GROMACS .gro file of C-alpha atoms in nm:
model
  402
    1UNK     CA    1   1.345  -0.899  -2.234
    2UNK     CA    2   1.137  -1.200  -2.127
    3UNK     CA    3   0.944  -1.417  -2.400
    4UNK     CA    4   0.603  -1.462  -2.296
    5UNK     CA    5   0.531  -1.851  -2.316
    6UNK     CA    6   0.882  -2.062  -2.371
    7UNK     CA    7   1.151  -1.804  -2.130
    8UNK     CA    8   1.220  -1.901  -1.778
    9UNK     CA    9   0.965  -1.642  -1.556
   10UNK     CA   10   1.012  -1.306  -1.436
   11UNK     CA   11   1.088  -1.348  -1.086
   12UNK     CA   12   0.854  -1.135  -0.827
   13UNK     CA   13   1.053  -1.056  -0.460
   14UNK     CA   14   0.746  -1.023  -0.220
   15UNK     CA   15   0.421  -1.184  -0.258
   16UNK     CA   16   0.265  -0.905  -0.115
   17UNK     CA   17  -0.042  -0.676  -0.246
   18UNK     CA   18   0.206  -0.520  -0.500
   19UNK     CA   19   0.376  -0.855  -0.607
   20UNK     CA   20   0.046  -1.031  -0.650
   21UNK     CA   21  -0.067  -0.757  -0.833
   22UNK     CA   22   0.194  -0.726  -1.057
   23UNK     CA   23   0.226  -1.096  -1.116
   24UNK     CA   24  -0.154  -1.064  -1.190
   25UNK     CA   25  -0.081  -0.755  -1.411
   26UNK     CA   26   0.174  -0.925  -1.632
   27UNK     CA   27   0.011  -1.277  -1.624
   28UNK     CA   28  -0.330  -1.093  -1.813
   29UNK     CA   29  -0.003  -0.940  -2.095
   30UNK     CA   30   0.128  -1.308  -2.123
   31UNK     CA   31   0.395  -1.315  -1.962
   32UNK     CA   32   0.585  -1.645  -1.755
   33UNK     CA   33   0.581  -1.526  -1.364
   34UNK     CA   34   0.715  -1.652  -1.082
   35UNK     CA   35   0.674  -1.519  -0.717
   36UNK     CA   36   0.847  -1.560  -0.388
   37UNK     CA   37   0.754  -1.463  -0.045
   38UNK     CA   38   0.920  -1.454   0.238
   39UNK     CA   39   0.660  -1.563   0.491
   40UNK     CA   40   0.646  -1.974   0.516
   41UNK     CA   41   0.242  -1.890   0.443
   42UNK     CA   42  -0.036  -1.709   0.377
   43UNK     CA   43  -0.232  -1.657   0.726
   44UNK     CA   44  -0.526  -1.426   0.783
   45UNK     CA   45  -0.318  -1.211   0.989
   46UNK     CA   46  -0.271  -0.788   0.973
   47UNK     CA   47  -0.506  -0.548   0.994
   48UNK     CA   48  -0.751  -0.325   0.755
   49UNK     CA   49  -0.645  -0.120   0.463
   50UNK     CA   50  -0.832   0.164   0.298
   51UNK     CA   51  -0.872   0.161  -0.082
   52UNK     CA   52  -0.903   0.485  -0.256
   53UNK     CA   53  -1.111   0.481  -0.588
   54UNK     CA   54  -0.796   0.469  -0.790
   55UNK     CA   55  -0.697   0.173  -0.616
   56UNK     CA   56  -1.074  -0.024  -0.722
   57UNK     CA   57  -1.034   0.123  -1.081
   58UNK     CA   58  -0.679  -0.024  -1.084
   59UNK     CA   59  -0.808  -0.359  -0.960
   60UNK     CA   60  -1.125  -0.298  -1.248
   61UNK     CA   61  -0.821  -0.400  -1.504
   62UNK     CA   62  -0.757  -0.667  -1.334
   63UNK     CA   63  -1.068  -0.803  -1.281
   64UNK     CA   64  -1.108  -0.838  -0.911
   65UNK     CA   65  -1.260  -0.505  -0.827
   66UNK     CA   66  -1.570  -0.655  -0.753
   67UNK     CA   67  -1.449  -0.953  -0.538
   68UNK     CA   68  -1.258  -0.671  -0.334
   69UNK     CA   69  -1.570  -0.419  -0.356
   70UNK     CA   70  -1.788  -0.760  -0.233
   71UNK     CA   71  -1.545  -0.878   0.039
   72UNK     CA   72  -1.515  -0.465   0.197
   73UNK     CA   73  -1.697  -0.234   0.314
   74UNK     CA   74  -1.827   0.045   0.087
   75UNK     CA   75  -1.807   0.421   0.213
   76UNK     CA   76  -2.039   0.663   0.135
   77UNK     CA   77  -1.918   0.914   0.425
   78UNK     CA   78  -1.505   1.000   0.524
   79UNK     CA   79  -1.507   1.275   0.772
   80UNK     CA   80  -1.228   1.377   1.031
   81UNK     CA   81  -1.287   1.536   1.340
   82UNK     CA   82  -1.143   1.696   1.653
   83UNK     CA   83  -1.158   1.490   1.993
   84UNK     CA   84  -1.473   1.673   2.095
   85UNK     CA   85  -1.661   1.520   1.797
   86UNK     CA   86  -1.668   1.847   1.598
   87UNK     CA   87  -1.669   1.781   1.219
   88UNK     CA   88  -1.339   1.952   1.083
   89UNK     CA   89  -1.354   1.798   0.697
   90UNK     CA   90  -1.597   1.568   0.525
   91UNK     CA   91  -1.515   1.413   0.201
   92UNK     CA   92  -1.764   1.298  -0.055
   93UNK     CA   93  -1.654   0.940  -0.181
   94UNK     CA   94  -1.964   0.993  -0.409
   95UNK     CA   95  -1.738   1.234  -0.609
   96UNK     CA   96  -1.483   0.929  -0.697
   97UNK     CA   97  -1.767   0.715  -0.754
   98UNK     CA   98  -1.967   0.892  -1.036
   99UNK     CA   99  -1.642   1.000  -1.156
  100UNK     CA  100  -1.473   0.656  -1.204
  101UNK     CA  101  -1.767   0.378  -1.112
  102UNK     CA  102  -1.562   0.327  -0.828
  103UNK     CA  103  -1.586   0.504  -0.398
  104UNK     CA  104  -1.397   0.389  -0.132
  105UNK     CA  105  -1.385   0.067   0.011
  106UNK     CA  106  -1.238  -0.072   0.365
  107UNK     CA  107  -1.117  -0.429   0.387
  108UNK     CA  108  -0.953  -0.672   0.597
  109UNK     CA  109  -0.560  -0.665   0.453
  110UNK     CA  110  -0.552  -1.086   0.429
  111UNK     CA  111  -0.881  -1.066   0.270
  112UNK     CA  112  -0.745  -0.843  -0.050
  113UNK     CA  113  -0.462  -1.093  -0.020
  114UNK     CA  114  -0.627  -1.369  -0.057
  115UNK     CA  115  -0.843  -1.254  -0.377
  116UNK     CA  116  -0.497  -1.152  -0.534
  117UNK     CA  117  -0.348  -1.498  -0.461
  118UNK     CA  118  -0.656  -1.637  -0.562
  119UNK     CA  119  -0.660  -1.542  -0.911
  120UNK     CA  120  -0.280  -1.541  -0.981
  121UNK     CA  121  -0.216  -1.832  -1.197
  122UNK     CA  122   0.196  -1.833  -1.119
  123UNK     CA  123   0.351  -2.062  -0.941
  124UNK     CA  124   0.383  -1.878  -0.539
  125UNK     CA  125   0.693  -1.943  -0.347
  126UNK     CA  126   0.636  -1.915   0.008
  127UNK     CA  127   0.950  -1.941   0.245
  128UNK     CA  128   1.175  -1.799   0.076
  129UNK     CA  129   1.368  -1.495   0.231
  130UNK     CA  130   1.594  -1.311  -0.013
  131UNK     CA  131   1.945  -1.235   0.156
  132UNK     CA  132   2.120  -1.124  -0.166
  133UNK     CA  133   2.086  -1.030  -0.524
  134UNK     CA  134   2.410  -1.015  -0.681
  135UNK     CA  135   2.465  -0.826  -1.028
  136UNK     CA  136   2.155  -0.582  -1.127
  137UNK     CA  137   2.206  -0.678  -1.534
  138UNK     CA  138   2.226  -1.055  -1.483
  139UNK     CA  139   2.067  -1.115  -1.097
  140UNK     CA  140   2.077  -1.427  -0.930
  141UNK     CA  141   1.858  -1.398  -0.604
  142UNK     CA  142   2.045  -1.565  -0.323
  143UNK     CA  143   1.764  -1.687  -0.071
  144UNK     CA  144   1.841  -1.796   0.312
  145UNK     CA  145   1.751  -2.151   0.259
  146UNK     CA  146   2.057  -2.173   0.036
  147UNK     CA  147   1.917  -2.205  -0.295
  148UNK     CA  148   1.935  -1.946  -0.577
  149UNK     CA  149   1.707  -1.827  -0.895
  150UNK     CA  150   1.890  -1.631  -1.186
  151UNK     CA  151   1.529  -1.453  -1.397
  152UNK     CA  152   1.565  -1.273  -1.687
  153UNK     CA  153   1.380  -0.991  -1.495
  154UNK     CA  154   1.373  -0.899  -1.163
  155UNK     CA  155   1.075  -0.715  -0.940
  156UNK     CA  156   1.164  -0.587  -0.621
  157UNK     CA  157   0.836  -0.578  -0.464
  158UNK     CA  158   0.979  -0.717  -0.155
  159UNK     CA  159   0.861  -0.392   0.063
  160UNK     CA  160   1.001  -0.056   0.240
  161UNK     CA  161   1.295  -0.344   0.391
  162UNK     CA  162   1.363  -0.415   0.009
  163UNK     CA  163   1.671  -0.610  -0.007
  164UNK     CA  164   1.654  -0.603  -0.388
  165UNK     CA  165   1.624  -0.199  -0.356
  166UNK     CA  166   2.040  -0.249  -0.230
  167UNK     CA  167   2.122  -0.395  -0.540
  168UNK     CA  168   1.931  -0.068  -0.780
  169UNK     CA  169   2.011   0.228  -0.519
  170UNK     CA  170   2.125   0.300  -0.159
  171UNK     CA  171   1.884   0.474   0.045
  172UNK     CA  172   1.796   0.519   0.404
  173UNK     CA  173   1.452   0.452   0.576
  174UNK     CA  174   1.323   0.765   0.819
  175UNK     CA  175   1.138   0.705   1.129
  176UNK     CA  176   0.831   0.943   1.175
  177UNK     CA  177   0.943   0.894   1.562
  178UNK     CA  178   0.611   0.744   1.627
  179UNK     CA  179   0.443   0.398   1.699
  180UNK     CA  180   0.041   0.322   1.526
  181UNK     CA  181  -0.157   0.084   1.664
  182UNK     CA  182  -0.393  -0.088   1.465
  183UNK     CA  183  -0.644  -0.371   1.569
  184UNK     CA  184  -0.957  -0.518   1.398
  185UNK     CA  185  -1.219  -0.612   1.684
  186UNK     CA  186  -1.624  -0.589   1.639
  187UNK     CA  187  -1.812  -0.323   1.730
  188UNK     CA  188  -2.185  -0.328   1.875
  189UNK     CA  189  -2.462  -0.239   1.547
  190UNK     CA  190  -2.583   0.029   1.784
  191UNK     CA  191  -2.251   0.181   1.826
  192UNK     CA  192  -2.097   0.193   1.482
  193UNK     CA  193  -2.190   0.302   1.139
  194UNK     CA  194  -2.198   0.065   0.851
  195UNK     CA  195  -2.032   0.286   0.594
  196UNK     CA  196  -1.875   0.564   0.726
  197UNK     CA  197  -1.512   0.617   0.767
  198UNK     CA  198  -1.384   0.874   0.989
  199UNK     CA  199  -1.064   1.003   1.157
  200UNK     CA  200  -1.006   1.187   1.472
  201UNK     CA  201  -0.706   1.445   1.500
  202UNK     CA  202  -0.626   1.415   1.857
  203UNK     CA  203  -0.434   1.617   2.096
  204UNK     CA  204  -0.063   1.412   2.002
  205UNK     CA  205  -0.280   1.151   1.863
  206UNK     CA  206  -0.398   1.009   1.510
  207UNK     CA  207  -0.694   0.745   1.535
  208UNK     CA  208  -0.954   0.644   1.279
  209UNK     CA  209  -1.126   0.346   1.133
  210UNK     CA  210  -1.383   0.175   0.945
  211UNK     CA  211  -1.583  -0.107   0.860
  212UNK     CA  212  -1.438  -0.380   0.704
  213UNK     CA  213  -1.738  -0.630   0.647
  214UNK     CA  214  -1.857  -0.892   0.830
  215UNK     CA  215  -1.927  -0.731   1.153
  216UNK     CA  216  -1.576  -0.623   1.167
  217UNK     CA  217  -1.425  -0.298   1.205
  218UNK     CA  218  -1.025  -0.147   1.186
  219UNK     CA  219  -0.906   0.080   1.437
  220UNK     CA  220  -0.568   0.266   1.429
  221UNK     CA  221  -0.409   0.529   1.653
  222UNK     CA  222  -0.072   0.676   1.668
  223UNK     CA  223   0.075   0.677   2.067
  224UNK     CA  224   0.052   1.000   2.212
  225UNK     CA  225   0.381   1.079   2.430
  226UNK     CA  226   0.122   1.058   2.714
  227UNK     CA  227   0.133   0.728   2.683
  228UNK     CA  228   0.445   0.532   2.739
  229UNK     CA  229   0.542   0.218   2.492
  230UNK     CA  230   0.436  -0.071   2.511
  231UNK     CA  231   0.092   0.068   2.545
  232UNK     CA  232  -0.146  -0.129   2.763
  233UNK     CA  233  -0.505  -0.232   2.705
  234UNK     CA  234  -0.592  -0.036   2.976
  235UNK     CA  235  -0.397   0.262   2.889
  236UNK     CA  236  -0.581   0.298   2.548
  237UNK     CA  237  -0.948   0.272   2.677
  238UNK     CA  238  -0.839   0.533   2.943
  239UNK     CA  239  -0.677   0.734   2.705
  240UNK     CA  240  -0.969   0.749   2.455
  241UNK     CA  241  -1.283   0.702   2.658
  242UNK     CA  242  -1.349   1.064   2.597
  243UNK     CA  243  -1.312   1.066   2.241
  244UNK     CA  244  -1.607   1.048   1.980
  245UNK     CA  245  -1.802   0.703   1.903
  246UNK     CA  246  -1.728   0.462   1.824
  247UNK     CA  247  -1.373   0.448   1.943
  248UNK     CA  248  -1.464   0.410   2.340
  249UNK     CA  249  -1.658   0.094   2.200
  250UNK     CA  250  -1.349  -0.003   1.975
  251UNK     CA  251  -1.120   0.029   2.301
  252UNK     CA  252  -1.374  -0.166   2.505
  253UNK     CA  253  -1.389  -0.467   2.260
  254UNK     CA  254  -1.029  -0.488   2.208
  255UNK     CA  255  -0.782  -0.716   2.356
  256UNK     CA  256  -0.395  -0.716   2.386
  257UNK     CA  257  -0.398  -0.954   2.135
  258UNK     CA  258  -0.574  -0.804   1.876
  259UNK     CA  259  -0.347  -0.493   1.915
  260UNK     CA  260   0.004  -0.480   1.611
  261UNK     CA  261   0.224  -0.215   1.718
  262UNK     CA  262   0.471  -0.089   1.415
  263UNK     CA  263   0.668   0.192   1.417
  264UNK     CA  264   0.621   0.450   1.130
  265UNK     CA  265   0.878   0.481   0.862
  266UNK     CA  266   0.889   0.572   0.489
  267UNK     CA  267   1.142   0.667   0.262
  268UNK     CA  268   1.305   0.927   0.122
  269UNK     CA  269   1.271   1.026  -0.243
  270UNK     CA  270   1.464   0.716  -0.454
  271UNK     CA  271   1.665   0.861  -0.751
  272UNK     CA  272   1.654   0.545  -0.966
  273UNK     CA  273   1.385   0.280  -1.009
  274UNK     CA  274   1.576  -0.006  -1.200
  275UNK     CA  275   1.941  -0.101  -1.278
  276UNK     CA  276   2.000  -0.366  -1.538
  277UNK     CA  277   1.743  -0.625  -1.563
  278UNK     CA  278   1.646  -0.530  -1.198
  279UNK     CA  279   1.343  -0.287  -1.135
  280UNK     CA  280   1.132  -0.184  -0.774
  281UNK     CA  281   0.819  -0.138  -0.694
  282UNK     CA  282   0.568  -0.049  -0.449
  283UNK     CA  283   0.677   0.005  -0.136
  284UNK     CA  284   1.076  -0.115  -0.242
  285UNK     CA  285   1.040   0.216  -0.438
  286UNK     CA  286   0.820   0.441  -0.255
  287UNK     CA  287   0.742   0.324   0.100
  288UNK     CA  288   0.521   0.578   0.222
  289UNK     CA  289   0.321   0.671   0.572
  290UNK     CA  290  -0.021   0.561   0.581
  291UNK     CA  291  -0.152   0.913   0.618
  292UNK     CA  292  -0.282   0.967   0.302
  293UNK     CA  293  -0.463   0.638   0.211
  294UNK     CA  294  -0.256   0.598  -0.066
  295UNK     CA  295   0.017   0.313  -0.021
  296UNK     CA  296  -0.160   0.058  -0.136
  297UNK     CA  297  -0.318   0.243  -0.462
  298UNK     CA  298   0.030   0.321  -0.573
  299UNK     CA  299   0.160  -0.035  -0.556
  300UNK     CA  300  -0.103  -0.144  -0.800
  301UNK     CA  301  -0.077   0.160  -0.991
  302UNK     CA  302   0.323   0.024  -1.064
  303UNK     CA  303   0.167  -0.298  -1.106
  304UNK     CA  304  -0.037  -0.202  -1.435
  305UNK     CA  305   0.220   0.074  -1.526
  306UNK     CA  306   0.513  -0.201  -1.498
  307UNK     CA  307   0.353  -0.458  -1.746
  308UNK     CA  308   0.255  -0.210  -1.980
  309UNK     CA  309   0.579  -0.070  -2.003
  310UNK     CA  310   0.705  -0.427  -2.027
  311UNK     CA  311   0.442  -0.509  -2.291
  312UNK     CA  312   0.528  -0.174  -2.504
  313UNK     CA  313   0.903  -0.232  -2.568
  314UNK     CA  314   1.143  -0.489  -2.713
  315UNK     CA  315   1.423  -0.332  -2.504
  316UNK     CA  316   1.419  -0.419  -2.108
  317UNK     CA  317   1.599  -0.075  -2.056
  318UNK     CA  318   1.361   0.142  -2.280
  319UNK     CA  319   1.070  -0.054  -2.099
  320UNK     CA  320   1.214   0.023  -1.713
  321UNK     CA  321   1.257   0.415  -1.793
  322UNK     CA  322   0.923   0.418  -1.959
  323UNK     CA  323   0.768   0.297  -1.642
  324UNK     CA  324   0.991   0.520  -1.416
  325UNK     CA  325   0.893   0.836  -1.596
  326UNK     CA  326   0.538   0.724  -1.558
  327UNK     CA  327   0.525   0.667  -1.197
  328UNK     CA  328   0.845   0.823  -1.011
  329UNK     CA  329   0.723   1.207  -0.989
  330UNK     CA  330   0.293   1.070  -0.895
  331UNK     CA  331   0.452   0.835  -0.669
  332UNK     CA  332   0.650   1.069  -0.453
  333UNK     CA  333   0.431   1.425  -0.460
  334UNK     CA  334   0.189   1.136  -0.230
  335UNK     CA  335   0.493   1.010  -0.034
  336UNK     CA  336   0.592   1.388   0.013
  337UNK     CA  337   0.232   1.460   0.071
  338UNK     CA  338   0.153   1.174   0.342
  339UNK     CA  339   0.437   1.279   0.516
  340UNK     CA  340   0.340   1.678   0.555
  341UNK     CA  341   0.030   1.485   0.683
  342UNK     CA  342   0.141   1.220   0.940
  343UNK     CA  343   0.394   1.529   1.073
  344UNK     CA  344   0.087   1.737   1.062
  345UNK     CA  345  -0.131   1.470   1.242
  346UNK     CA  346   0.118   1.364   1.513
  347UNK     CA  347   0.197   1.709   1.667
  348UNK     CA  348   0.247   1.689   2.017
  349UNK     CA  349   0.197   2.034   2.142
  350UNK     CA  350  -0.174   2.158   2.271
  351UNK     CA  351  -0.158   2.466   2.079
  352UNK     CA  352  -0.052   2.376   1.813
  353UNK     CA  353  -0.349   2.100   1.764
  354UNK     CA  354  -0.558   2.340   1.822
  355UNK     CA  355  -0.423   2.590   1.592
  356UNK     CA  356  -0.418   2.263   1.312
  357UNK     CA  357  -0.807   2.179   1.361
  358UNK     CA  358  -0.871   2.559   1.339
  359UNK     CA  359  -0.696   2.585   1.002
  360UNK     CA  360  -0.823   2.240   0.892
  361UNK     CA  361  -1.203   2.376   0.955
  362UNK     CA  362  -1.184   2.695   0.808
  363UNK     CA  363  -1.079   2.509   0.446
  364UNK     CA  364  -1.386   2.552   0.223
  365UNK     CA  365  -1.505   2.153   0.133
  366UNK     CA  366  -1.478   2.275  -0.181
  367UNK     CA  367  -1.099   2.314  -0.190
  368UNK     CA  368  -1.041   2.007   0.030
  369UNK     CA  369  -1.243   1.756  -0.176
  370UNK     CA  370  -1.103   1.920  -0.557
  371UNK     CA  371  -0.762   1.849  -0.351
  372UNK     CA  372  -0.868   1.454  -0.293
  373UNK     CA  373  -1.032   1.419  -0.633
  374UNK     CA  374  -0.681   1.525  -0.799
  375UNK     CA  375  -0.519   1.274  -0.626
  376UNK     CA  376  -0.774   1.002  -0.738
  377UNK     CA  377  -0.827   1.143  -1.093
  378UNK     CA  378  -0.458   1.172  -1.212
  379UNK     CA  379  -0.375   0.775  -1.143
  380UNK     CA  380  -0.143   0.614  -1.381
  381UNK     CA  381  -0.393   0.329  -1.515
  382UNK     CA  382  -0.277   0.159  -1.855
  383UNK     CA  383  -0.548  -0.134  -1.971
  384UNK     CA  384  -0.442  -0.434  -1.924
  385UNK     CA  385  -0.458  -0.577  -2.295
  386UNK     CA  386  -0.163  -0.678  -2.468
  387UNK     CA  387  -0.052  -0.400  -2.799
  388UNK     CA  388   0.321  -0.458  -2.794
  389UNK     CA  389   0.548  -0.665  -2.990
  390UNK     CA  390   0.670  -0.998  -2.844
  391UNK     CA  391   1.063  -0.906  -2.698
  392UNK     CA  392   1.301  -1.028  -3.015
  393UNK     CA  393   1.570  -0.986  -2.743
  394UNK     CA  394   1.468  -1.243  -2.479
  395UNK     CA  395   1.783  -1.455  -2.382
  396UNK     CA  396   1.701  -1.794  -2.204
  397UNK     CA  397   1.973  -1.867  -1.933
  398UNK     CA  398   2.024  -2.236  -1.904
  399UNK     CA  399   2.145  -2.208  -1.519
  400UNK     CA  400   1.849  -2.206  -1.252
  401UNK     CA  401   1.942  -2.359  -0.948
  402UNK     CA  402   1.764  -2.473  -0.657
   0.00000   0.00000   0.00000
């Protein structure tokens, strides 16, 4: 296993919100990091993410929760309703918060980047596109500018596309058969609220947002069939002038620009985590819809999980099914979970959205929020100071090319 100060790094695939996590993670156990991302920078591009309190009491170890609390919005109301405005659930993020010090918080997705980057100390790679990773026990990283890395460890953190994932397992991405639009635009004062989150289950439509701070706010909406692809400007303000504030304002203030289109994918449950010296996480592992609010929360929850495991053992394989067992079954009862919901939120047919906002109502708040604070309360959050022994079994390799 790596030696903290005199090894060559751990390399990090994906310089991402999980990568820069887990770079942070293992930087604050001692450990020598490197990371490499694909993209040739860091731009403020993307859209808003949602953090869950898990997520901010993750982040607490790592001691940017309150640069991300700072930079977000904070929620105090979550409520989804039907497209008349009808209230079908309301969570209480107070709950989470007097529970674990932490509620939710919305933020601009290059924002929580930037804080990660930020305060990673470790050298950051940018450009480089991994094509190959030959040999799990030993890896060398082939990257498409020709040059080549061989760490003691590898992280996969390089996202639901994971090319390191080929070189641990085989599995197959699945298509929820759907497109999501997301934009962030501003929003007049008088037509939005400053800490509510909400989400609208449509009639063959899923749409939502929040404030993200600094006059800005994140929309999102799955494409009804109604609709045909690609989806105009027009098309969407039509399409949801009806619907509950503030999304007619949202649709008004938004341009084509502003508008990403992705199609919605996750994966399937992955039987194995690691091979050799070569372990996934985040999405690489678990790439899951956005449904539940949760994709982001469980990439930092491998972060911690990772370099405690790493920190706890002498043996790289004893440390990788450590952190496995610790994460594999949390980490995909949410994928399973966010899937039931983005099927459940993307029907099609009339009746049966009606017959889903019906049964979504008549759930007692009790049930539904006991149901969110489970999800919260059972994270997977080792501290972040260093107990273990430093690896007697670190081998240096002499060979790093470039």
């Amino acid at each position: 296993m790596q030696r903290r100060d005199d090894g060559p790094p751990i390399a990090i695939i994906g310089g991402g919100i999980c990568g820069l996590t887990t770079a942070l993670a293992l930087e604050r156990r001692g450990f020598t990091v490197e990371v490499y991302e694909a993209a040739s920078e860091y731009r403020p591009v993307g859209a808003g993410i949602l953090l869950q309190a898990n997520a901010l009491v993750a982040l607490r170890e790592l001691g940017v929760a309150t640069e991300v609390a700072a930079s977000g919005a904070a929620l105090s109301d979550v409520h989804i309703q039907s497209p008349s405005g009808r209230v079908l659930q309301a969570f209480d993020p107070d709950r989470e918060r007097n529970a674990c010090g932490h509620g939710d918080v919305a933020i601009h997705r290059a924002d929580l980047l930037e804080i990660l980057r930020r305060n990673v100390s470790s050298p950051i790679h940018t450009g480089k596109t991994c094509n190959h990773v030959s040999d799990p026990t030993e890896p060398t990283v082939w990257f498409d500018d020709g040059t080549r890395i061989r760490p003691e460890i590898l992280v996969g953190a390089d996202g639901i596309h994971s090319t390191v994932r080929e070189a641990v397992t085989s599995v197959s991405e699945r298509s929820l058969d759907t497109t999501v639009l997301r934009a962030v635009t501003s929003v007049p004062p008088e037509q939005r609220d400053e800490s509510t989150g909400f989400e609208v289950w449509g009639d063959g439509t899923y749409t939502g947002g929040a404030p993200i701070g600094r006059d800005r706010f994140y929309w999102f909406a799955t494409v009804p069939e109604e609709l045909s692809e690609p989806v105009s400007v027009d098309a969407i303000r039509s399409f949801y002038a009806s619907y509950p504030a503030p999304i007619p304002a949202i649709t008004e203030t938004v341009t084509a620009e502003d508008v990403i289109a992705t199609t919605l994918v996750d994966l399937p449950s992955v039987d194995r985590w690691f091979r050799g010296s070569t372990v996934l996480a985040g999405d690489a592992a678990h790439g899951m819809l956005p449904f539940a609010g949760q994709g982001a929360a469980q990439s930092i929850e491998d972060a911690l999980a990772l370099a405690s495991a790493l920190d706890s053992h002498t043996n790289v394989t004893d440390a990788f099914a450590e952190y496995e067992s610790q994460r594999l079954s949390r980490a995909n009862k949410i994928r399973t979970e966010s899937h039931f919901l983005g099927r459940l939120g993307t029907v099609q047919s009339p009746i049966a959205c009606w017959l889903r906002n019906t049964a979504v109502s008549a759930l007692p708040d009790a049930v539904v929020n006991r149901f969110r604070h489970r999800r919260v309360a059972n994270a997977s959050i080792p501290p972040t100071v260093s107990s273990g022994p430093t690896p007697s079994n670190a081998r240096h390799r002499d060979e790093q090319v470039t």
